[in-house]
Short mmCIF file of C-alpha atoms in Angstrom, two decimals:
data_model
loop_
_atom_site.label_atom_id
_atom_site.label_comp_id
_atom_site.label_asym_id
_atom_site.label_seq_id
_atom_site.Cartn_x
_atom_site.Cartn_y
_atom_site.Cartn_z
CA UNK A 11 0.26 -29.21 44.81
CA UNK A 12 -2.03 -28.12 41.54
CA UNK A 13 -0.27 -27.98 38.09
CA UNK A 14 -0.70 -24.60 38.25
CA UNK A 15 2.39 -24.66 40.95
CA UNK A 16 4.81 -25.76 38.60
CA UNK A 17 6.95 -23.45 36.21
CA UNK A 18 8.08 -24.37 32.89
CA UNK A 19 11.75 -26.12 33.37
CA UNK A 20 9.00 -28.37 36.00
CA UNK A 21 7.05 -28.75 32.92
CA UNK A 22 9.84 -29.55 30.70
CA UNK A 23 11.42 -32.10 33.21
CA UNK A 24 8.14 -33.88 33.07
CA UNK A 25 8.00 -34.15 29.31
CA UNK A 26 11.45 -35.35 28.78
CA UNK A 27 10.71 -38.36 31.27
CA UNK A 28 7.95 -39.81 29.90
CA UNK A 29 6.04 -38.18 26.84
CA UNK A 30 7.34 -39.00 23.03
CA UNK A 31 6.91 -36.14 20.80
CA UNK A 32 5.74 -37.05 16.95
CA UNK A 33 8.40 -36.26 13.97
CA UNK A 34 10.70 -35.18 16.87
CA UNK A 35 14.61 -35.91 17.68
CA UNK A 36 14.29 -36.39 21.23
CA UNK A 37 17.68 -35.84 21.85
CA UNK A 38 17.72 -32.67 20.61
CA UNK A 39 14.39 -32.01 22.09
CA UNK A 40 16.46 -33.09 25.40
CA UNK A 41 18.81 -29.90 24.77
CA UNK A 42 16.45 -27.52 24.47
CA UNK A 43 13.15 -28.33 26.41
CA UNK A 44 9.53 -28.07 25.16
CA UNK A 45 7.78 -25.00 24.72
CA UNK A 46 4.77 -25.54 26.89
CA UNK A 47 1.22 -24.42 25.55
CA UNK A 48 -0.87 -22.95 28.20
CA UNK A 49 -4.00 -21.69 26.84
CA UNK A 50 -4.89 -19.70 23.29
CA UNK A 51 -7.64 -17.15 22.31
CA UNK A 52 -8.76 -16.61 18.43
CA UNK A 53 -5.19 -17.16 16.55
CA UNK A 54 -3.16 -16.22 19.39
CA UNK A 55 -1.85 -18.78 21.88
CA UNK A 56 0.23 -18.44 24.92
CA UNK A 57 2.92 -20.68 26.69
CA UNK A 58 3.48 -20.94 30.23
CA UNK A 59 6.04 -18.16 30.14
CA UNK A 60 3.50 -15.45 29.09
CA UNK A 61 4.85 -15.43 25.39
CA UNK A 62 2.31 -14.96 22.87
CA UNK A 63 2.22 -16.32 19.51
CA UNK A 64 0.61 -16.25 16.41
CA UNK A 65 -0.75 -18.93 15.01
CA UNK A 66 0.28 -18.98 11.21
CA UNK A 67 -0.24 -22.31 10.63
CA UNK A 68 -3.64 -23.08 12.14
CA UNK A 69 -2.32 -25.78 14.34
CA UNK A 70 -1.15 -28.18 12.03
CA UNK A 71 -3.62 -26.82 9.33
CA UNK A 72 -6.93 -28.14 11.34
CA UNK A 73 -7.74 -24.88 13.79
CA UNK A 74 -9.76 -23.64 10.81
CA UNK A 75 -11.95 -21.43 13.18
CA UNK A 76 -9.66 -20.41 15.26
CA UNK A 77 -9.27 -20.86 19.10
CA UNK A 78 -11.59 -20.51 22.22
CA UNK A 79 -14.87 -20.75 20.10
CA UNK A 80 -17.57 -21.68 23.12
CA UNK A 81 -20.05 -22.81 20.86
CA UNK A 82 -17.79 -25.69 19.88
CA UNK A 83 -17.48 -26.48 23.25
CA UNK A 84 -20.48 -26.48 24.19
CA UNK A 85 -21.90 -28.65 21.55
CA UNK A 86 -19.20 -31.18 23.11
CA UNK A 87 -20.53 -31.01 26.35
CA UNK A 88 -24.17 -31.01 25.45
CA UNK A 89 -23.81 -34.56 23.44
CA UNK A 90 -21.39 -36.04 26.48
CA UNK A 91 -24.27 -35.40 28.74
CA UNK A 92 -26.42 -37.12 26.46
CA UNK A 93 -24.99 -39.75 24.91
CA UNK A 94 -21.22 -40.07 25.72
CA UNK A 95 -19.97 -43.19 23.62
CA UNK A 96 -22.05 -45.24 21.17
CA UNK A 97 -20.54 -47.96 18.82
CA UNK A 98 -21.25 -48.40 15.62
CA UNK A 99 -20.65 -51.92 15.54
CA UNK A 100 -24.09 -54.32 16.37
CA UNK A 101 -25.78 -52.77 13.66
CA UNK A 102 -26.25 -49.53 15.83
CA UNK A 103 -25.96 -46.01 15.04
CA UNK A 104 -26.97 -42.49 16.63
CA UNK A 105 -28.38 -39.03 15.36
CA UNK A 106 -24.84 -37.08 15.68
CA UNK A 107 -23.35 -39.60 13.15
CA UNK A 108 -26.36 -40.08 11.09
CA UNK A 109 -27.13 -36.04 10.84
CA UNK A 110 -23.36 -35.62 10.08
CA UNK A 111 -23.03 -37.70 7.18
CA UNK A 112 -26.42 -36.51 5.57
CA UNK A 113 -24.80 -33.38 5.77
CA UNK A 114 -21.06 -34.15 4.52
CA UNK A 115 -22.62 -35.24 1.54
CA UNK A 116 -25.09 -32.85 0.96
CA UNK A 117 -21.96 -30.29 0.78
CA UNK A 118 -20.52 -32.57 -1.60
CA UNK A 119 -20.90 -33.88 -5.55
CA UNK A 120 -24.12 -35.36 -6.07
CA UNK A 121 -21.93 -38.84 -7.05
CA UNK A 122 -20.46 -39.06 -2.79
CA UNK A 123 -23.30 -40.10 -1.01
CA UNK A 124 -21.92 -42.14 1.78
CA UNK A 125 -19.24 -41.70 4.59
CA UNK A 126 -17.08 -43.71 6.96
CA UNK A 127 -15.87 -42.02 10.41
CA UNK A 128 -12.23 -42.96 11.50
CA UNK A 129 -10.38 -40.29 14.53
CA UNK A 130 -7.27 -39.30 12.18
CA UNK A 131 -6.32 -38.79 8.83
CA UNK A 132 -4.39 -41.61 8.40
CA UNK A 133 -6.73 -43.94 9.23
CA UNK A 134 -9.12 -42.13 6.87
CA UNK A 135 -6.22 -43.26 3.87
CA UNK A 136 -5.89 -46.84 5.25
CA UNK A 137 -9.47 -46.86 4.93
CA UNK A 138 -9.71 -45.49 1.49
CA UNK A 139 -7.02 -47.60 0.25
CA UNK A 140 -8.89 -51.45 1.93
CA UNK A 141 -11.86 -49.84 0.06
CA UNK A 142 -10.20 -49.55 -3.12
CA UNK A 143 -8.69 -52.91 -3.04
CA UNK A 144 -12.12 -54.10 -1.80
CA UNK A 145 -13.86 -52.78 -4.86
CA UNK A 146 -11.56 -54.22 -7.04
CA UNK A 147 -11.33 -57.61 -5.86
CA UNK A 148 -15.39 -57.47 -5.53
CA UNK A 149 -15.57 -56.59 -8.97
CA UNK A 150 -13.25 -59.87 -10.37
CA UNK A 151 -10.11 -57.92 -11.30
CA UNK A 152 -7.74 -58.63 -7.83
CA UNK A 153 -4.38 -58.10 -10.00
CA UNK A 154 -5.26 -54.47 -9.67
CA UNK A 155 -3.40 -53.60 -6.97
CA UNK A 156 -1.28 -51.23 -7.26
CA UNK A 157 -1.35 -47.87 -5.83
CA UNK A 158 0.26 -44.48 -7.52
CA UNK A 159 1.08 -41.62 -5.10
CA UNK A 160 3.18 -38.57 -5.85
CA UNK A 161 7.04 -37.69 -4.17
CA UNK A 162 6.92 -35.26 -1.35
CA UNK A 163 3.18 -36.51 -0.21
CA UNK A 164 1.93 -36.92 2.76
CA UNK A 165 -0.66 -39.06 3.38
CA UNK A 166 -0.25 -39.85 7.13
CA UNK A 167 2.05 -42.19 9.45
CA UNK A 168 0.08 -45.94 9.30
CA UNK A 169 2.16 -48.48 7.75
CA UNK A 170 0.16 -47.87 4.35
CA UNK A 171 -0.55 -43.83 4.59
CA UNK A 172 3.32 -43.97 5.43
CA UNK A 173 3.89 -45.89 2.14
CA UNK A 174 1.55 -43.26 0.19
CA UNK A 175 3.75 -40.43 1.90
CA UNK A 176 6.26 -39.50 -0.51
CA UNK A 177 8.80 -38.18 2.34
CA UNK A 178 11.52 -40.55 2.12
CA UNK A 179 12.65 -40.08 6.40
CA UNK A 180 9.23 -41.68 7.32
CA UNK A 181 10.59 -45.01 5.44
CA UNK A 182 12.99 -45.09 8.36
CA UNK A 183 10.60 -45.13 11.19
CA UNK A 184 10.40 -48.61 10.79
CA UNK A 185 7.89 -51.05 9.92
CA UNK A 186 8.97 -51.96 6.26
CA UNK A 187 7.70 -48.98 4.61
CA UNK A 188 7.10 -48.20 1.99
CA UNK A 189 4.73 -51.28 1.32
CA UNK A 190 4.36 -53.37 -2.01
CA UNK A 191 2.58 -52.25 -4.37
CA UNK A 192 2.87 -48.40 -3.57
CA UNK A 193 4.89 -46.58 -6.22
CA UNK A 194 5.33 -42.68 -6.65
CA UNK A 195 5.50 -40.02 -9.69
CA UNK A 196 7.09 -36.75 -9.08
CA UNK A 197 4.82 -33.77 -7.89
CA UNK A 198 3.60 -31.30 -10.27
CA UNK A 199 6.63 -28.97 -8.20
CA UNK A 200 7.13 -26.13 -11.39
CA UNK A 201 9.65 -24.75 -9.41
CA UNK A 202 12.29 -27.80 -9.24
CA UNK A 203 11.10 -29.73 -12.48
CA UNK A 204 10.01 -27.03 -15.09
CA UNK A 205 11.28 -23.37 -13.88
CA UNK A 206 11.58 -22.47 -17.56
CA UNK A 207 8.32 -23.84 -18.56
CA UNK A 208 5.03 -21.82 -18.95
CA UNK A 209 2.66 -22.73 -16.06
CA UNK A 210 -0.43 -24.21 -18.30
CA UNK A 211 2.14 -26.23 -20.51
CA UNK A 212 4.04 -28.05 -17.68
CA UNK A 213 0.54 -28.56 -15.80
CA UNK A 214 -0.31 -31.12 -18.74
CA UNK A 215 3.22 -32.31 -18.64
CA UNK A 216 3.87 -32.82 -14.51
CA UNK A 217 0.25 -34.90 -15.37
CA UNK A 218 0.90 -36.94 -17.97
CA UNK A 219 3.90 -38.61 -15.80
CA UNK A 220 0.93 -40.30 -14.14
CA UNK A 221 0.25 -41.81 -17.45
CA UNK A 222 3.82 -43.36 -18.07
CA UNK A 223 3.72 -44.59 -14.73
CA UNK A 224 0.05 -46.36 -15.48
CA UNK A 225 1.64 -47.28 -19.30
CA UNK A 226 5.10 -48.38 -17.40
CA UNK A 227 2.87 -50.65 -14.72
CA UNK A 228 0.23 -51.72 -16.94
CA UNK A 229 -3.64 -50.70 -16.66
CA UNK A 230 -5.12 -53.52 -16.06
CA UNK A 231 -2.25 -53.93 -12.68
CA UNK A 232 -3.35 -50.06 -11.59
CA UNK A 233 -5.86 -49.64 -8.80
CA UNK A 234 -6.00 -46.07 -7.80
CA UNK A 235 -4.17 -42.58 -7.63
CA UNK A 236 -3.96 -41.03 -4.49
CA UNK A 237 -3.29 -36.92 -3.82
CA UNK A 238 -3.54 -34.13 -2.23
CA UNK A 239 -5.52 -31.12 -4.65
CA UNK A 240 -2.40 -29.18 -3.35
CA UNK A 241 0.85 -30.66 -0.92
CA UNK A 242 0.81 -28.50 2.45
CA UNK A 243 3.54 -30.70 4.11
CA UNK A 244 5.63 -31.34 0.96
CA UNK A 245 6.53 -27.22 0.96
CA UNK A 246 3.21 -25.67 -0.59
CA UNK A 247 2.95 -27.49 -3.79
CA UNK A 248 0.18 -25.74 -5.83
CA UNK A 249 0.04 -27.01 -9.67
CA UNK A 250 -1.02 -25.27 -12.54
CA UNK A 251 -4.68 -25.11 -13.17
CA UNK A 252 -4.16 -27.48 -16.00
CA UNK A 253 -2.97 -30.11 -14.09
CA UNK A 254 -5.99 -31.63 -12.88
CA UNK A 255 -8.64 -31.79 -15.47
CA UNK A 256 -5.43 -33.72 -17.41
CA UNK A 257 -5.16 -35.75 -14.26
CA UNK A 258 -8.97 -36.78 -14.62
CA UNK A 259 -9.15 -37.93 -18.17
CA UNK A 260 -6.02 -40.08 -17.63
CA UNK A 261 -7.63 -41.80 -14.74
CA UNK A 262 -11.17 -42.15 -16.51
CA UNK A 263 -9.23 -43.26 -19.99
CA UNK A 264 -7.82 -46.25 -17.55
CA UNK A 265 -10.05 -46.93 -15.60
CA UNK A 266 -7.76 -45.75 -12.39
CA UNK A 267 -9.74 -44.82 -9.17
CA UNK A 268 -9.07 -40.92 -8.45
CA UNK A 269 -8.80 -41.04 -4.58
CA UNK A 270 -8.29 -37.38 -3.51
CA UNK A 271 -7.05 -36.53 0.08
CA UNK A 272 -9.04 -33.44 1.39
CA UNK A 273 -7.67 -33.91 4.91
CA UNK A 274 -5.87 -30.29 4.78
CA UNK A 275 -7.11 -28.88 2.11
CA UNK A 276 -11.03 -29.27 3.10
CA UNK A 277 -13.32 -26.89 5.44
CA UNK A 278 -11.89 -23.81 3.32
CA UNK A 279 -7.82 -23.48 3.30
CA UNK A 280 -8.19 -23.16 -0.69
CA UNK A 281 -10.86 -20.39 0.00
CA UNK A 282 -13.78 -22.85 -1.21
CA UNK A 283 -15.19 -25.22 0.73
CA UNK A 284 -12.91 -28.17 -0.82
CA UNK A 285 -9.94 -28.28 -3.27
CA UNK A 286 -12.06 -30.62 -5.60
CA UNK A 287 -13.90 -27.52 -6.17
CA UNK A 288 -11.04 -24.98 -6.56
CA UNK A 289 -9.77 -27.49 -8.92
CA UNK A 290 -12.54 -29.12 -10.96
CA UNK A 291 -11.82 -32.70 -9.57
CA UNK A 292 -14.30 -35.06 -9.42
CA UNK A 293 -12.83 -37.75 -7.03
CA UNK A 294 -14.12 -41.87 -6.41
CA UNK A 295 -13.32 -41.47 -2.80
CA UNK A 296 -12.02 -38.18 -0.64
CA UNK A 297 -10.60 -38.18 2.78
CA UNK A 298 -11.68 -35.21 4.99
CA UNK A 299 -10.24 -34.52 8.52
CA UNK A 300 -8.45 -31.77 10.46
CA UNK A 301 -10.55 -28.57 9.54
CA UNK A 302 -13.58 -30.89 9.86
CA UNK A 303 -13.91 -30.59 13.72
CA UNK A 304 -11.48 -26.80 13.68
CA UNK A 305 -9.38 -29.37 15.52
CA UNK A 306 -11.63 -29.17 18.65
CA UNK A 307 -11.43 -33.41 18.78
CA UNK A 308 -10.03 -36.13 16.65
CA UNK A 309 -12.13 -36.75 13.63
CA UNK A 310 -11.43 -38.20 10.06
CA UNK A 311 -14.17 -39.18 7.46
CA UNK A 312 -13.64 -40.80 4.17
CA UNK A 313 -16.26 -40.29 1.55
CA UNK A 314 -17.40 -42.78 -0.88
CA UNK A 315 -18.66 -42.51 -4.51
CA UNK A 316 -21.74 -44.31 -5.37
CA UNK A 317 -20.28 -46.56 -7.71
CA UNK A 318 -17.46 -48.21 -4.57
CA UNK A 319 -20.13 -48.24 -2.04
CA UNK A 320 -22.99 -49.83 -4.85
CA UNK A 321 -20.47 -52.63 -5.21
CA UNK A 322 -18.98 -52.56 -1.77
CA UNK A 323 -23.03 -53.06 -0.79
CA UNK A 324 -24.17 -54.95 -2.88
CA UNK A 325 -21.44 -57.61 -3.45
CA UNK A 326 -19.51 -57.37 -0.41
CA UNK A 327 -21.18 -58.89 2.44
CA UNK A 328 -19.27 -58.47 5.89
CA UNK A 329 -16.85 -55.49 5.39
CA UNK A 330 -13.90 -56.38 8.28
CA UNK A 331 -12.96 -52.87 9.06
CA UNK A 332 -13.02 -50.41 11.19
CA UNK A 333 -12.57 -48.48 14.72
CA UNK A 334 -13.74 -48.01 18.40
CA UNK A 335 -13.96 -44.45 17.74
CA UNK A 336 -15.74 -44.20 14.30
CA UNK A 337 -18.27 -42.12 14.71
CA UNK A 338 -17.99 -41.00 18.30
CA UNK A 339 -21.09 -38.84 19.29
CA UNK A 340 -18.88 -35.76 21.13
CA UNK A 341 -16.85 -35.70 17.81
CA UNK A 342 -19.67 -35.81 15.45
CA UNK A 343 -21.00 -33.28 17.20
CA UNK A 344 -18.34 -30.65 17.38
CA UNK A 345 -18.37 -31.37 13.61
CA UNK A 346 -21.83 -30.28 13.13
CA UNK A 347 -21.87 -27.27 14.90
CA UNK A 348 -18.32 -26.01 13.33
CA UNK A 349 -19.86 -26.63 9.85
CA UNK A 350 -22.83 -24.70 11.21
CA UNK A 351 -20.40 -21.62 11.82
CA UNK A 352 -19.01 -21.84 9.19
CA UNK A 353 -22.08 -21.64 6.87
CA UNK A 354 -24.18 -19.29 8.78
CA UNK A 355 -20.85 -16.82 9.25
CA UNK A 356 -19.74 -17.35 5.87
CA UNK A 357 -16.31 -17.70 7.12
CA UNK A 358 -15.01 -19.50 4.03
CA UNK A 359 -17.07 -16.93 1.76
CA UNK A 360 -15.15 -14.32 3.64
CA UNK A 361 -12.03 -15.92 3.72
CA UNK A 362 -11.74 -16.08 -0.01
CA UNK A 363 -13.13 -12.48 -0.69
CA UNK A 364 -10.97 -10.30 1.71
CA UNK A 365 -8.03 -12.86 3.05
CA UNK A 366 -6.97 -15.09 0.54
CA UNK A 367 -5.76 -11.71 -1.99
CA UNK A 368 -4.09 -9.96 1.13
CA UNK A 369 -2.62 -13.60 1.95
CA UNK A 370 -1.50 -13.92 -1.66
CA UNK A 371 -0.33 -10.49 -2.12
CA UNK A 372 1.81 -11.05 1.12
CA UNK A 373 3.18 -14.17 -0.16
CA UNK A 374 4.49 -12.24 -3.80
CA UNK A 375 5.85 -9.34 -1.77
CA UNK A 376 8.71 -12.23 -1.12
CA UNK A 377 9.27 -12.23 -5.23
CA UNK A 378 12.85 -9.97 -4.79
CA UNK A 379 14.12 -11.06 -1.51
CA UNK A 380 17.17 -12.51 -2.08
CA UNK A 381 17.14 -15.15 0.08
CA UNK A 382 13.64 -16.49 -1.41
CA UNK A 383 13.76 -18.21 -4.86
CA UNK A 384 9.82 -19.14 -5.02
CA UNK A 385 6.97 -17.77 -3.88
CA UNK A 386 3.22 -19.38 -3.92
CA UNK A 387 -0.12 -20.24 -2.62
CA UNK A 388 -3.50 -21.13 -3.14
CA UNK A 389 -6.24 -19.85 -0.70
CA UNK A 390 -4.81 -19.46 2.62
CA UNK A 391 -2.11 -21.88 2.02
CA UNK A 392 1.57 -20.37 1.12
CA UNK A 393 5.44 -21.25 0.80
CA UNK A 394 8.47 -19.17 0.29
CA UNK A 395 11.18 -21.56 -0.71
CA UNK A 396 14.72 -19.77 0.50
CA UNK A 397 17.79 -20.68 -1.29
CA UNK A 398 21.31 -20.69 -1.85
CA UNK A 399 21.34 -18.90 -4.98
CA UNK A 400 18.40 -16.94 -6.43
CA UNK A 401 19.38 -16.83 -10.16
CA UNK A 402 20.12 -20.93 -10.33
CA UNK A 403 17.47 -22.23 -7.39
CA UNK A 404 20.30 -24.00 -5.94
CA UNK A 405 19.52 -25.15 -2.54
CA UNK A 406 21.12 -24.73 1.06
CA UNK A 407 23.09 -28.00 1.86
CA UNK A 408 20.62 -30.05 4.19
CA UNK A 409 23.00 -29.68 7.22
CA UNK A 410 22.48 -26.39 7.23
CA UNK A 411 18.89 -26.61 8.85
CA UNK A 412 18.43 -23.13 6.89
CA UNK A 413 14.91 -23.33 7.34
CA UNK A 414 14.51 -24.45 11.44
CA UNK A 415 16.87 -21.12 11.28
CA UNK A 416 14.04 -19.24 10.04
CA UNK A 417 11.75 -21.17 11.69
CA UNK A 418 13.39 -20.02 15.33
CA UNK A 419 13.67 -16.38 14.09
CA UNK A 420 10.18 -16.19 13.46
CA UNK A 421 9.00 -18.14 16.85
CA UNK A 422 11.70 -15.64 18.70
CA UNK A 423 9.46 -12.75 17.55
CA UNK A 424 6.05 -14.31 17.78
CA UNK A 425 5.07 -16.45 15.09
CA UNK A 426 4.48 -20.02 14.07
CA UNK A 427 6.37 -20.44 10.45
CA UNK A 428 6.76 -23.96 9.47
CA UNK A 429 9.89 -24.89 8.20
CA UNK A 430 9.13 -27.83 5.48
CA UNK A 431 12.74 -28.42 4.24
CA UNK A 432 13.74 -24.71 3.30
CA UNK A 433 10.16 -24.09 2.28
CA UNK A 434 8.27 -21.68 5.20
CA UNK A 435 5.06 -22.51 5.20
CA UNK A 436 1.68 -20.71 6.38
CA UNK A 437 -2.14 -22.37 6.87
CA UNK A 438 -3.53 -19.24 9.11
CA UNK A 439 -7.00 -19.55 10.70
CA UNK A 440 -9.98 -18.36 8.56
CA UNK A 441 -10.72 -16.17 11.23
CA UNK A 442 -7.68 -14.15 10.80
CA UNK A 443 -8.34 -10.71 9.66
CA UNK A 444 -6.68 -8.37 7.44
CA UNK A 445 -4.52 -6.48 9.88
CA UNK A 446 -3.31 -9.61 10.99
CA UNK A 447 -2.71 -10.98 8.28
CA UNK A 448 -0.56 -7.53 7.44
CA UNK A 449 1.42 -8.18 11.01
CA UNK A 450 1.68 -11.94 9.95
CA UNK A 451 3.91 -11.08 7.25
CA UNK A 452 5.51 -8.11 8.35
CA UNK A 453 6.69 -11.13 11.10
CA UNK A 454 7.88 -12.86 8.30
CA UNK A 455 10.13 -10.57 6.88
CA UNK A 456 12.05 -9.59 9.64
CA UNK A 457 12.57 -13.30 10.49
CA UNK A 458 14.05 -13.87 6.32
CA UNK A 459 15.85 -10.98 6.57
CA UNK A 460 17.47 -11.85 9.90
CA UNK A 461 18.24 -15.39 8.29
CA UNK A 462 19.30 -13.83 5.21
CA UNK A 463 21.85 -12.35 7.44
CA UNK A 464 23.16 -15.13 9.47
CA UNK A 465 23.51 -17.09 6.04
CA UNK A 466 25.39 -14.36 4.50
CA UNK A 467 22.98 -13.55 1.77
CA UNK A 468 22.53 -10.30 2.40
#
């Protein structure tokens, strides 16, 4: 008997009995039964029922390229054949890893010259945040420790990128998170903490609650600040353009290392290459991942400034850290050859000059439904936030799961709408084109309006 003999309830059975789901109730996964991926094509992928679906959220924001590419396979297969695992332990390295990092950093600030490979993007945070505890301790100032991170984060699901994670239900996963010596600010969120304000105004203001916190703390107790340029998982958080630069000279007037966490937002979902340049940011360390492979294989990298890895060098001796996997040849590889598409098809280039104003015009076409209260985006990143009551922003109750609602309505009809909290969310592949895009949203609406209905709003 192949697997190609079994039907989906087989499939499902099978699942239920032995494979644990992440951020999943199980028991109500036991109700209902998997959906089963069978195979997927561009942004379309399939399940085992013959249902096809689009793609709006690129995965889990990593299938930057889309689906099916060959080329990425290939490149897999080509550096298996050659060289199929290599540590980098021993003093040992290889040409995928080597080439790789040269060219990370020669698509990045002149000041991030060097790179460490983890498999996830929460290793690539629990690396960045030894490194910054690392620095500080090589540098004589050990009492600063402590960490700032933002509410409605999310930074990954390691004890400590759980503890960066502003998303109170991870705390509960166990494990005694959040960790001492993380604390949080609230997110520069205009929408919940300064409706009434004008954008560029509460930009400066959402950033100078870093500063309390720093003032609050002390300076010379404050290691680093850790964010995302924009929150994907915390409901499409995009801050004013002021925001940042503000966010910048606090952390230079206090000496505070700017760690910035590219793991979504890199590879081209802001329609440049990386939020640091949408945004002006000029980061001490940056954590890349997802789009950095198109999701093909696990890969995370976290890029160091010269002034860490000087010190880290040069004072450090024996750094204690790492993986099994850091650096693995097949995953290098597929890196190299999707940054190679990328750059010789101008796919982010393209992506910014014919997707990401269809994507954002889609996005405000929300503005007078009245189920949706907010509507934003940046690149090919969106939310629309549904609520209760349009003229107030009052919110659902939590029980009623308004969003997976939506969520279901748009699946039912053929499209992958995150649900984060009552904020749907879309990441679509760079790859998508226009008329997609156009059939993404018209998708959309016909799920909020049938949600609309079944909540009584309209």
């Amino acid at each position: 008997m192949t697997d190609r003999d079994f039907d989906t309830q087989d499939w499902q059975v099978r699942d239920r009995a032995h494979y644990l789901h992440p951020f999943t109730d199980h028991a109500g996964l036991r109700q209902t039964g998997s959906r089963i991926a069978a195979h997927a094509e561009g942004i379309h992928v399939w399940d085992t029922d013959g249902n096809r679906m689009i793609d709006g959220l690129s995965g889990l924001g990593c299938v930057n390229l889309g689906y099916g590419r060959r080329e990425l396979v290939e490149a897999v297969a080509r550096e298996m054949a050659e060289l199929s695992y290599c540590p980098s332990f021993f003093r040992t390295s290889h040409r995928a890893a080597i080439t790789l990092a040269e060219t990370l950093t020669g698509l990045l600030p002149d000041h991030l010259n060097h790179v460490f490979f983890q498999s996830s993007g929460s290793e690539a945070n629990e690396t960045a945040m030894r490194l910054v505890r690392r620095f500080w301790d090589l540098e004589g100032r050990p009492e600063k420790r402590v960490i700032i991170a933002r509410e409605l984060a999310y930074h990954g699901s390691t004890h400590m990128a759980a503890s960066l994670s502003g998303i109170p239900p991870m705390y509960g996963a166990g494990g005694d998170v959040p960790l001492p010596g993380v604390v949080h600010i609230r997110t520069p969120y205009r929408y919940r903490h300064g409706r009434d304000m004008d954008p560029a105004e509460f930009g400066v203001v959402a950033a100078r609650w870093l500063e309390e916190k720093i003032l609050e703390i002390g300076p010379d107790r404050v290691a680093a600040f850790v964010a995302e340029p924009a929150q994907s998982a915390g409901g499409a958080i995009c801050p004013p353009e002021t925001y940042w630069p503000e966010i910048q000279r606090i952390c230079r007037k206090y000496d505070v290392l700017l760690v910035l966490d590219e793991v979504v937002m890199g590879f081209g979902r802001t329609g440049k290459w990386f939020g640091h340049r949408y945004y002006g940011i000029e980061p001490d360390l940056m954590q890349l991942g997802k789009g950095i492979t198109s999701g093909y294989l696990p890969l995370s990298a976290t890029v160091i400034s010269d002034r860490v890895a000087d010190v880290l060098i040069d004072k450090g001796g024996e750094w204690a850290h790492g993986y099994t996997y850091s650096g693995h040849p097949a995953c290098c590889a597929v890196a190299l050859e999707n940054i190679r598409i990328l750059t010789e098809e101008r796919i982010v280039e393209r992506a910014e000059a014919e997707l990401v104003p269809a994507f954002a015009a889609g996005i405000r076409s929300f503005v007078d439904h009245p189920l949706i209260g907010d509507c934003r985006s940046v690149g090919l990143m969106g939310g629309l936030e549904i609520v209760r009551d349009k003229a107030t922003g009052e919110a659902f109750p939590y029980e009623a799961h308004v969003g997976d609602h939506c969520s279901a309505e748009a699946l039912k009809r053929g499209l992958a709408l995150r649900a984060n909290g009552d904020t749907m969310s879309l990441m679509p592949p760079l790859v998508t084109t226009p008329d997609q895009i156009a059939e993404i949203f018209a998708i959309a609406r016909e799920a909020i309006d049938a949600t609309a209905r079944h909540f009584g709003a309209m």
